Coordinates of C-alpha atoms and ligand atoms in Angstrom, one line a residue:
M1136 CA -50.7 -13.9 -69.3
S1137 CA -49.5 -11.7 -72.1
E1138 CA -47.6 -13.3 -75.0
A1139 CA -44.0 -12.3 -75.6
L1140 CA -43.7 -10.0 -78.6
E1141 CA -40.9 -10.9 -80.8
L1142 CA -40.1 -8.4 -83.4
E1143 CA -38.0 -9.0 -86.5
P1144 CA -36.3 -6.1 -88.2
G1145 CA -38.8 -4.8 -90.7
A1146 CA -41.9 -6.2 -89.0
L1147 CA -44.5 -4.0 -87.5
P1148 CA -45.5 -4.7 -83.9
D1149 CA -49.2 -5.3 -83.2
G1150 CA -51.2 -2.1 -83.2
D1151 CA -48.9 -0.4 -85.7
I1152 CA -51.1 0.2 -88.7
P1153 CA -49.3 1.7 -91.6
D1154 CA -51.1 4.9 -92.5
A1155 CA -52.1 6.1 -95.9
G1156 CA -48.9 8.0 -96.3
P1157 CA -48.3 11.7 -96.5
R1158 CA -50.4 13.9 -98.7
R1159 CA -49.2 15.6 -101.9
S1160 CA -48.0 19.1 -101.5
P1161 CA -50.2 21.9 -103.0
P1162 CA -49.3 23.4 -106.4
C1163 CA -46.4 25.8 -105.9
T1164 CA -43.7 27.7 -107.8
M1165 CA -40.4 27.5 -106.0
V1166 CA -38.2 30.5 -106.7
I1167 CA -34.6 29.7 -105.8
F1168 CA -32.3 32.7 -105.4
G1169 CA -28.9 31.4 -106.1
G1170 CA -30.5 28.8 -108.3
G1171 CA -27.2 28.5 -110.4
G1172 CA -25.2 27.7 -107.3
D1173 CA -23.8 24.7 -105.4
L1174 CA -26.6 24.3 -102.8
T1175 CA -29.2 24.1 -105.5
R1176 CA -27.3 21.6 -107.6
R1177 CA -26.0 19.4 -104.8
L1178 CA -28.8 19.4 -102.3
L1179 CA -32.0 21.1 -103.3
V1180 CA -32.6 19.6 -106.7
P1181 CA -31.7 16.0 -105.6
A1182 CA -34.0 16.4 -102.7
I1183 CA -36.8 17.6 -104.9
Y1184 CA -36.1 14.7 -107.3
N1185 CA -36.6 12.3 -104.3
L1186 CA -39.9 14.0 -103.5
V1187 CA -41.0 13.4 -107.1
G1188 CA -40.1 9.7 -106.7
A1189 CA -42.1 9.6 -103.5
G1190 CA -45.1 11.0 -105.3
L1191 CA -45.3 14.0 -103.0
L1192 CA -45.3 16.9 -105.5
D1193 CA -48.3 18.3 -107.3
E1194 CA -48.5 18.6 -111.1
G1195 CA -48.5 22.3 -110.6
F1196 CA -45.0 22.3 -109.0
S1197 CA -42.3 24.3 -110.8
I1198 CA -38.9 25.8 -110.1
I1199 CA -37.6 29.2 -111.2
A1200 CA -33.8 29.4 -110.6
V1201 CA -32.8 33.1 -110.2
D1202 CA -29.1 34.0 -110.6
W1203 CA -26.8 36.3 -112.4
S1204 CA -24.6 33.5 -113.7
D1205 CA -24.2 33.0 -117.4
L1206 CA -26.9 30.3 -117.8
D1207 CA -30.2 29.8 -119.5
T1208 CA -32.9 27.3 -119.0
E1209 CA -31.4 24.7 -121.4
S1210 CA -27.9 24.9 -119.9
L1211 CA -29.1 24.8 -116.4
R1212 CA -31.2 21.7 -117.1
T1213 CA -28.1 20.1 -118.7
Q1214 CA -26.0 21.0 -115.7
L1215 CA -28.5 19.6 -113.3
S1216 CA -28.9 16.4 -115.3
E1217 CA -25.2 15.8 -115.2
T1218 CA -25.0 16.3 -111.4
M1219 CA -28.1 14.1 -110.9
R1220 CA -26.5 11.3 -113.0
Q1221 CA -23.3 11.6 -111.0
F1222 CA -25.2 11.5 -107.7
V1223 CA -27.3 8.6 -108.6
A1224 CA -24.2 6.7 -109.6
Q1225 CA -22.7 7.5 -106.2
R1226 CA -26.0 6.4 -104.5
R1227 CA -26.6 10.0 -103.3
A1228 CA -30.0 10.3 -104.9
S1229 CA -32.8 7.8 -104.4
A1230 CA -32.3 5.1 -107.1
A1231 CA -29.6 2.9 -108.6
S1232 CA -30.1 4.6 -111.9
L1233 CA -31.8 7.9 -112.7
Q1234 CA -35.6 7.3 -113.0
E1235 CA -35.9 8.9 -116.4
E1236 CA -39.6 9.5 -116.1
N1237 CA -39.2 11.3 -112.7
W1238 CA -36.2 13.3 -113.8
E1239 CA -38.0 14.3 -117.0
W1240 CA -41.0 15.4 -115.0
L1241 CA -38.9 17.6 -112.8
S1242 CA -36.4 19.0 -115.3
Q1243 CA -39.2 20.1 -117.6
R1244 CA -40.5 22.2 -114.7
V1245 CA -37.2 24.0 -114.1
S1246 CA -36.6 27.4 -115.7
F1247 CA -33.8 30.0 -115.3
L1248 CA -34.2 33.7 -114.8
R1249 CA -31.1 35.7 -115.2
G1250 CA -31.2 38.7 -112.9
A1251 CA -29.4 40.6 -110.2
F1252 CA -30.8 40.3 -106.7
D1253 CA -30.8 44.1 -106.2
D1254 CA -32.5 45.0 -109.5
S1255 CA -36.2 45.7 -109.2
Q1256 CA -36.6 44.5 -112.8
T1257 CA -35.8 40.9 -111.6
Y1258 CA -38.8 41.1 -109.2
Q1259 CA -41.1 42.6 -111.8
T1260 CA -40.3 39.7 -114.1
L1261 CA -40.9 37.3 -111.2
S1262 CA -44.2 38.9 -110.5
S1263 CA -45.5 38.1 -113.9
L1264 CA -44.0 34.5 -113.9
C1265 CA -45.4 33.7 -110.4
G1266 CA -48.9 35.1 -111.2
V1267 CA -51.4 34.6 -108.5
G1268 CA -50.3 31.2 -107.3
N1269 CA -48.5 29.8 -104.3
C1270 CA -44.8 30.6 -104.0
V1271 CA -41.9 29.6 -101.9
F1272 CA -38.9 31.9 -102.2
Y1273 CA -35.8 30.0 -101.3
L1274 CA -32.7 32.1 -100.4
A1275 CA -29.8 29.9 -101.3
V1276 CA -27.5 33.0 -101.3
A1277 CA -24.9 34.6 -99.1
A1278 CA -26.3 36.1 -95.9
R1279 CA -25.8 39.7 -97.0
F1280 CA -28.5 39.2 -99.7
F1281 CA -31.2 38.0 -97.2
A1282 CA -32.6 41.4 -96.2
P1283 CA -32.3 43.1 -99.6
I1284 CA -34.0 40.2 -101.4
V1285 CA -36.9 40.1 -98.9
A1286 CA -37.3 43.9 -99.2
Q1287 CA -37.4 43.7 -103.0
L1288 CA -39.9 40.8 -102.8
E1289 CA -42.2 42.9 -100.6
G1290 CA -41.7 46.0 -102.7
A1291 CA -42.9 44.0 -105.8
G1292 CA -46.0 42.7 -103.9
L1293 CA -44.6 39.2 -104.1
T1294 CA -44.9 38.4 -100.3
R1295 CA -48.6 39.3 -100.1
E1296 CA -50.7 36.3 -99.1
T1297 CA -54.4 35.9 -99.7
E1298 CA -57.1 33.4 -98.7
S1299 CA -56.1 31.3 -101.8
R1300 CA -52.4 31.6 -102.0
F1301 CA -49.4 31.3 -99.7
R1302 CA -46.1 33.1 -100.0
R1303 CA -43.2 31.7 -97.9
V1304 CA -39.5 32.6 -97.6
V1305 CA -36.9 30.0 -96.8
V1306 CA -33.7 31.3 -95.2
E1307 CA -30.5 29.3 -95.0
K1308 CA -27.8 29.9 -92.3
P1309 CA -25.8 31.8 -91.3
F1310 CA -28.6 33.7 -89.5
G1311 CA -26.6 36.6 -88.1
S1312 CA -23.1 36.5 -86.7
D1313 CA -24.0 37.3 -83.1
L1314 CA -27.0 38.0 -81.0
S1315 CA -27.5 41.6 -82.1
S1316 CA -27.1 40.9 -85.9
A1317 CA -29.5 38.0 -85.6
R1318 CA -32.0 40.3 -83.9
A1319 CA -31.5 42.9 -86.6
L1320 CA -32.0 40.4 -89.4
N1321 CA -35.2 39.1 -87.7
A1322 CA -36.4 42.6 -87.5
Q1323 CA -35.7 43.3 -91.2
L1324 CA -37.4 40.1 -92.2
R1325 CA -40.4 40.9 -90.1
N1326 CA -40.8 44.3 -91.7
A1327 CA -41.7 42.5 -94.9
L1328 CA -43.1 39.2 -93.7
D1329 CA -45.3 37.7 -91.0
E1330 CA -43.4 35.2 -88.8
S1331 CA -45.6 32.4 -90.2
Q1332 CA -44.2 33.1 -93.7
I1333 CA -40.5 32.7 -92.6
Y1334 CA -38.9 29.2 -92.7
R1335 CA -35.4 29.4 -91.2
I1336 CA -33.6 26.2 -92.1
D1337 CA -31.2 24.3 -89.8
H1338 CA -30.3 21.3 -91.9
Y1339 CA -29.7 19.3 -88.7
L1340 CA -33.4 19.2 -88.3
G1341 CA -33.8 17.5 -91.6
K1342 CA -31.8 14.5 -90.3
E1343 CA -34.0 11.5 -89.5
T1344 CA -31.9 10.7 -86.5
V1345 CA -32.4 14.2 -85.1
Q1346 CA -36.1 14.0 -85.6
N1347 CA -36.0 10.6 -83.9
I1348 CA -34.9 12.2 -80.6
L1349 CA -38.3 13.5 -80.0
A1350 CA -40.0 10.3 -81.2
L1351 CA -37.7 8.3 -78.9
R1352 CA -38.3 10.5 -75.9
F1353 CA -42.0 11.1 -76.2
S1354 CA -43.5 8.0 -77.8
N1355 CA -41.9 5.5 -75.4
G1356 CA -42.8 5.0 -71.8
F1357 CA -39.5 3.9 -70.5
F1358 CA -37.0 6.7 -71.3
E1359 CA -38.8 9.8 -70.0
P1360 CA -39.1 8.7 -66.3
L1361 CA -35.3 8.4 -66.2
W1362 CA -34.7 11.6 -68.2
N1363 CA -33.8 14.0 -65.4
R1364 CA -31.4 15.1 -62.7
Q1365 CA -32.2 12.2 -60.4
N1366 CA -30.9 9.7 -62.9
I1367 CA -28.7 11.4 -65.4
D1368 CA -25.1 12.3 -64.4
H1369 CA -24.2 14.3 -67.4
V1370 CA -24.7 14.6 -71.2
Q1371 CA -22.1 14.8 -73.9
I1372 CA -22.8 16.2 -77.3
T1373 CA -20.2 15.6 -80.0
A1374 CA -20.2 16.9 -83.6
A1375 CA -16.8 15.8 -84.9
E1376 CA -15.7 16.2 -88.5
T1377 CA -12.6 14.9 -90.3
V1378 CA -12.9 17.5 -93.1
G1379 CA -11.0 20.8 -92.8
V1380 CA -12.2 24.1 -94.0
E1381 CA -12.0 22.9 -97.6
K1382 CA -12.6 25.8 -100.0
R1383 CA -14.4 27.9 -97.5
G1384 CA -11.4 29.6 -95.9
R1385 CA -12.6 33.1 -96.5
F1386 CA -16.0 32.4 -94.9
Y1387 CA -14.6 30.4 -92.1
E1388 CA -12.0 32.9 -91.1
T1389 CA -14.7 35.3 -89.9
T1390 CA -17.0 32.6 -88.7
G1391 CA -15.0 29.9 -86.8
A1392 CA -16.4 26.7 -85.2
L1393 CA -18.4 28.4 -82.5
R1394 CA -20.6 30.5 -84.8
D1395 CA -20.6 27.9 -87.6
M1396 CA -21.9 25.0 -85.4
V1397 CA -23.0 26.0 -81.9
P1398 CA -25.9 28.5 -81.8
N1399 CA -27.6 26.5 -84.6
H1400 CA -26.9 22.8 -84.9
I1401 CA -25.6 22.1 -81.5
M1402 CA -28.3 24.1 -79.8
Q1403 CA -30.9 22.3 -81.7
L1404 CA -29.5 19.0 -80.5
L1405 CA -29.4 20.3 -76.9
A1406 CA -33.0 21.6 -77.2
M1407 CA -34.2 18.2 -78.5
V1408 CA -32.6 16.3 -75.7
A1409 CA -33.4 18.7 -72.9
M1410 CA -36.8 20.2 -73.7
E1411 CA -40.0 19.4 -71.9
A1412 CA -42.7 17.4 -73.7
P1413 CA -44.7 19.8 -76.0
I1414 CA -48.4 19.8 -75.5
S1415 CA -48.7 18.7 -79.2
F1416 CA -46.5 18.3 -82.2
D1417 CA -47.8 21.6 -83.6
A1418 CA -45.0 23.9 -84.8
D1419 CA -45.5 26.5 -82.1
A1420 CA -45.9 24.0 -79.3
V1421 CA -42.6 22.4 -80.2
R1422 CA -40.8 25.6 -80.7
D1423 CA -42.2 27.1 -77.5
E1424 CA -40.5 24.3 -75.5
K1425 CA -37.3 24.7 -77.4
S1426 CA -37.1 28.3 -76.6
K1427 CA -37.9 27.7 -73.0
V1428 CA -35.1 25.3 -72.5
L1429 CA -32.5 27.4 -74.3
A1430 CA -33.6 30.4 -72.2
A1431 CA -32.9 28.3 -69.1
V1432 CA -29.3 27.7 -70.0
H1433 CA -27.2 29.3 -67.3
Q1434 CA -25.0 32.2 -68.5
L1435 CA -21.9 30.6 -70.0
S1436 CA -18.8 31.4 -68.1
P1437 CA -15.7 32.0 -70.3
G1438 CA -13.8 29.5 -68.1
D1439 CA -16.2 26.8 -69.3
I1440 CA -15.3 27.1 -73.0
V1441 CA -12.2 25.9 -74.8
R1442 CA -11.1 26.9 -78.3
G1443 CA -8.7 25.1 -80.5
Q1444 CA -7.2 25.2 -83.9
Y1445 CA -5.8 22.3 -85.9
A1446 CA -2.2 22.1 -86.7
A1447 CA -0.6 19.8 -89.2
G1448 CA -1.2 16.1 -88.5
S1449 CA -2.6 13.0 -90.2
I1450 CA -5.9 11.3 -90.6
A1451 CA -6.1 7.7 -91.6
G1452 CA -2.4 7.8 -92.5
R1453 CA -2.8 10.8 -94.8
P1454 CA -0.9 13.9 -93.9
M1455 CA -3.0 17.0 -93.3
A1456 CA -2.0 20.6 -93.4
G1457 CA -2.6 22.9 -90.5
Y1458 CA -5.5 25.4 -90.5
R1459 CA -3.1 28.3 -91.0
E1460 CA -1.8 26.7 -94.2
E1461 CA -5.3 26.3 -95.8
P1462 CA -6.2 28.4 -98.8
D1463 CA -7.6 31.9 -97.9
V1464 CA -6.6 31.6 -94.3
S1465 CA -4.2 34.0 -92.6
P1466 CA -0.9 32.4 -91.5
E1467 CA -1.5 34.2 -88.2
S1468 CA -5.2 33.3 -87.9
E1469 CA -6.7 33.2 -84.5
T1470 CA -9.9 31.6 -85.7
E1471 CA -11.0 28.5 -83.9
S1472 CA -11.7 25.2 -85.7
F1473 CA -12.7 23.5 -82.5
V1474 CA -14.8 24.4 -79.5
A1475 CA -15.7 22.6 -76.3
M1476 CA -17.9 23.9 -73.6
K1477 CA -19.8 23.0 -70.4
L1478 CA -23.3 24.3 -70.0
T1479 CA -25.8 23.9 -67.3
I1480 CA -29.6 24.4 -67.4
D1481 CA -31.4 26.2 -64.6
N1482 CA -34.7 24.3 -64.4
W1483 CA -36.1 21.5 -62.2
R1484 CA -35.3 18.8 -64.7
W1485 CA -31.7 19.6 -65.2
A1486 CA -30.3 21.6 -62.3
G1487 CA -26.8 20.3 -61.6
V1488 CA -26.5 18.2 -64.7
P1489 CA -23.6 19.4 -66.9
F1490 CA -24.1 19.3 -70.7
Y1491 CA -20.6 19.1 -72.3
M1492 CA -20.4 19.7 -76.0
R1493 CA -17.5 19.7 -78.5
T1494 CA -17.3 20.2 -82.2
G1495 CA -14.4 20.6 -84.6
K1496 CA -12.8 20.0 -87.9
R1497 CA -9.9 17.7 -88.7
L1498 CA -10.7 15.4 -85.8
A1499 CA -9.9 11.8 -85.5
T1500 CA -13.2 10.6 -86.9
R1501 CA -16.5 11.9 -88.3
K1502 CA -19.1 11.3 -85.7
T1503 CA -22.2 13.2 -84.4
E1504 CA -23.8 11.8 -81.3
I1505 CA -25.4 12.6 -78.0
A1506 CA -24.3 10.4 -75.1
I1507 CA -26.6 10.4 -72.0
H1508 CA -24.5 9.2 -69.0
F1509 CA -26.7 7.8 -66.3
K1510 CA -25.7 7.8 -62.6
Q1511 CA -24.1 4.7 -61.1
A1512 CA -26.4 2.1 -59.5
P1513 CA -26.1 1.7 -55.7
Y1514 CA -23.4 -0.9 -55.5
A1515 CA -23.9 -2.7 -52.2
L1516 CA -25.0 -5.8 -53.9
F1517 CA -21.7 -6.2 -55.7
R1518 CA -19.4 -5.6 -52.8
D1519 CA -16.6 -7.4 -54.5
T1520 CA -16.9 -5.3 -57.6
P1521 CA -15.4 -1.9 -57.1
V1522 CA -17.8 0.7 -58.3
D1523 CA -15.5 2.3 -60.7
K1524 CA -15.3 -1.1 -62.4
L1525 CA -19.1 -1.1 -63.0
T1526 CA -19.8 -0.4 -66.6
P1527 CA -21.2 3.1 -66.8
N1528 CA -24.8 3.2 -68.2
I1529 CA -24.6 5.2 -71.3
M1530 CA -27.3 5.7 -73.9
V1531 CA -25.8 7.0 -77.1
L1532 CA -28.1 8.6 -79.7
Q1533 CA -26.1 8.2 -82.9
I1534 CA -26.9 10.9 -85.4
Q1535 CA -24.3 10.3 -88.1
P1536 CA -22.6 8.5 -89.8
S1537 CA -23.9 5.6 -87.7
E1538 CA -27.6 6.0 -87.3
G1539 CA -29.1 4.4 -84.3
V1540 CA -29.1 4.1 -80.5
T1541 CA -26.8 2.1 -78.3
M1542 CA -27.1 1.3 -74.6
Q1543 CA -24.2 0.3 -72.5
F1544 CA -24.7 -1.5 -69.2
S1545 CA -23.4 -4.3 -67.0
A1546 CA -24.3 -7.9 -67.2
K1547 CA -23.2 -11.0 -65.3
M1548 CA -20.3 -12.7 -67.0
P1549 CA -21.0 -16.5 -67.4
G1550 CA -19.3 -18.5 -64.7
P1551 CA -19.6 -19.8 -61.1
T1552 CA -18.7 -16.4 -59.5
V1553 CA -20.5 -13.1 -59.8
K1554 CA -18.4 -11.0 -62.1
L1555 CA -19.8 -8.1 -64.2
G1556 CA -18.9 -7.3 -67.7
G1557 CA -19.8 -4.4 -69.9
V1558 CA -22.2 -5.1 -72.8
R1559 CA -23.8 -3.0 -75.5
M1560 CA -27.3 -3.2 -77.0
K1561 CA -27.7 -1.6 -80.4
F1562 CA -30.5 -0.4 -82.6
D1563 CA -29.4 0.4 -86.1
Y1564 CA -31.7 2.2 -88.5
A1565 CA -30.6 0.2 -91.4
D1566 CA -31.6 -3.1 -89.7
W1567 CA -35.2 -2.0 -89.4
F1568 CA -36.0 0.5 -92.1
Q1569 CA -35.3 0.4 -95.7
E1570 CA -34.7 4.0 -96.6
G1571 CA -32.9 5.1 -99.7
P1572 CA -30.2 7.7 -99.5
S1573 CA -31.4 11.1 -98.9
T1574 CA -29.9 14.6 -98.9
G1575 CA -31.6 15.5 -95.6
Y1576 CA -33.5 18.3 -97.3
E1577 CA -36.5 16.3 -98.5
T1578 CA -38.5 16.6 -95.3
L1579 CA -37.7 20.3 -94.9
I1580 CA -38.7 21.2 -98.5
Y1581 CA -41.9 19.1 -98.3
D1582 CA -42.8 20.6 -94.9
C1583 CA -42.4 24.1 -96.2
L1584 CA -44.6 23.3 -99.2
I1585 CA -47.4 21.9 -96.9
G1586 CA -46.9 24.7 -94.4
D1587 CA -45.6 22.7 -91.4
A1588 CA -43.0 24.9 -89.7
T1589 CA -42.2 22.4 -86.8
L1590 CA -38.7 21.7 -88.1
F1591 CA -37.9 25.3 -88.8
Q1592 CA -36.5 27.8 -86.4
R1593 CA -38.7 30.6 -85.1
A1594 CA -37.1 34.0 -84.5
D1595 CA -36.9 33.5 -80.8
N1596 CA -35.3 30.0 -81.2
V1597 CA -32.5 31.6 -83.3
E1598 CA -32.0 34.4 -80.8
A1599 CA -32.0 32.0 -77.9
G1600 CA -29.2 30.0 -79.5
W1601 CA -27.1 33.1 -80.0
A1602 CA -27.8 34.3 -76.5
V1603 CA -26.2 31.1 -75.2
V1604 CA -22.9 31.7 -77.0
Q1605 CA -22.8 35.5 -76.8
P1606 CA -20.7 35.6 -73.5
A1607 CA -18.0 33.5 -75.2
L1608 CA -18.0 35.8 -78.2
D1609 CA -17.7 38.9 -75.9
A1610 CA -14.9 37.3 -73.9
W1611 CA -12.9 36.4 -77.1
A1612 CA -13.5 39.8 -78.6
A1613 CA -12.0 41.3 -75.4
G1614 CA -8.9 39.2 -75.9
H1615 CA -9.7 36.4 -73.4
G1616 CA -9.5 32.7 -74.1
S1617 CA -6.3 31.2 -75.5
L1618 CA -6.4 29.3 -78.7
H1619 CA -5.1 25.7 -78.1
P1620 CA -3.5 23.9 -81.1
Y1621 CA -4.3 20.3 -81.7
A1622 CA -2.8 18.0 -84.3
A1623 CA -5.1 17.1 -87.2
G1624 CA -6.4 13.6 -86.5
K1625 CA -6.6 14.0 -82.7
A1626 CA -9.7 14.3 -80.6
G1627 CA -9.1 18.1 -80.0
P1628 CA -6.8 20.0 -77.7
D1629 CA -5.8 18.7 -74.2
A1630 CA -7.6 21.7 -72.7
A1631 CA -10.9 20.1 -73.8
D1632 CA -10.0 17.0 -71.8
A1633 CA -9.1 19.1 -68.8
L1634 CA -12.6 20.7 -69.0
L1635 CA -14.1 17.4 -68.1
A1636 CA -11.2 16.1 -65.9
R1637 CA -11.7 18.9 -63.4
D1638 CA -15.2 17.5 -62.9
G1639 CA -13.9 14.0 -62.6
R1640 CA -15.2 13.0 -66.0
H1641 CA -13.8 12.2 -69.4
W1642 CA -15.1 12.4 -73.0
L1643 CA -16.2 9.2 -74.7
R1644 CA -13.4 8.2 -77.1
L1645 CA -13.9 9.6 -80.6
N1646 CA -12.6 6.4 -82.2
G1647 CA -14.8 3.5 -81.1
Ligands
BG6_2451 C1 -22.6 23.4 -91.8 C2 -21.3 24.1 -91.5 O1 -23.7 24.2 -91.3 O2 -22.7 22.1 -91.2 C3 -20.2 23.2 -92.0 O3 -21.3 25.4 -92.1 C4 -20.3 21.8 -91.4 O4 -18.9 23.8 -91.6 C5 -21.7 21.3 -91.7 O5 -19.3 21.0 -92.0 C6 -21.8 19.9 -91.0 O6 -23.0 19.4 -91.4 P1 -23.1 17.8 -91.4 O7 -24.5 17.6 -91.9 O8 -22.1 17.2 -92.3 O9 -22.9 17.4 -90.0

């Protein structure tokens, strides 16, 4: 007889042998275009600092921040130190106080190059600074600079790889604004680079909880047999935010919730949940499966998509302005800040299983999660329990801010008669793993340095994401699809509820 295995949070089950840990990255110069900007200060440098703390960077690592702002190496270092101290105080970097030794190690390796992105002189200077070593060129700039920077890099010979050196380019979103612009951008990048040199970031893939979806599905025996149309009724994907457009009105006006969140982040979540098991965890094996499942998404019908825009309201008792009153937003704006849709996937695993998704700003609560709703059990055994009183079996993959997995099911309530009650079982990351705060960029930066592209989007993945939403973009451009207002602090417009109600279903509550 086998012994029961009792696991305490933090304990390793038998057979789990801690490995030697990840290897150090090779020596590399990281050239950050937009190195004087927000992304560099708030996310990239804190993430790199965390990698220093984890001992994952080589002595030969350095950063060249390229920007046209009025900075020099000294003032950039001072600025970065201030931000780091602030972040550490707010527990947004990895230690309770700044580890001076680690910060010193990193800040001494940061230098500033003042230059315009369209000036060939900038690239000549870079050429001599980079020498013959490995380089990662990180494009932390507005999308209009992507293609020109890459063309200049190529013109200066900076993208040429040899046996002994790699040259990689990291591209941030937005990657195009529709299918044809994404294709055009891919073509421009591939004029100068091999696909293997391009690392397209989707920061959702840097989240531990998103990476855990594949671990959960494919390293456990008991989920996968149930993960199909025989057992799953439908899936709900929610990415709800309480923030509004903040200072990004100008960008958001031409972008909107659909372009901002769906072809990229939401499609990545969908792909992780719905893809087939890859034959290995090699970058291409994983990305092949993602592309396949996105290609199998049935053409979106404009009737299956709802767009909304927040009006004035309140969140947690605080009054909130409506979208049209936000800075840099037109008072007649027709841009959506919320989108909900129903998708189906035409393959053997998922035929007939709707995937509902919703995302929006100024909603009741901040919550990103994927809820797998299982089919009801046959109920003959519980004749006195009406089937609609049975607790639905729902497995919720909580991405953020709660990080974990919950399972909801029925259990017998104590007492002499058979009565069923709903219960919930919960795995919480924080109970099991002691991870310090992270920016979510650590894994992505480290993976790029070691050449592992698994968590980056390949050209076909990006295009497949856009292909899914293109019918909605076309319909809206042709004037179809009304914009439904919702009060800030609500769960979205009523029309989003109607999208599920017509199928006899309802969204999980946002609060709770
Ligand atoms: C970004 C969008 O890509 O993702 C933002 O441009 C959005 O509008 C953000 O707020 C959400 O990211 P997260 O990690 O907070 O869920």
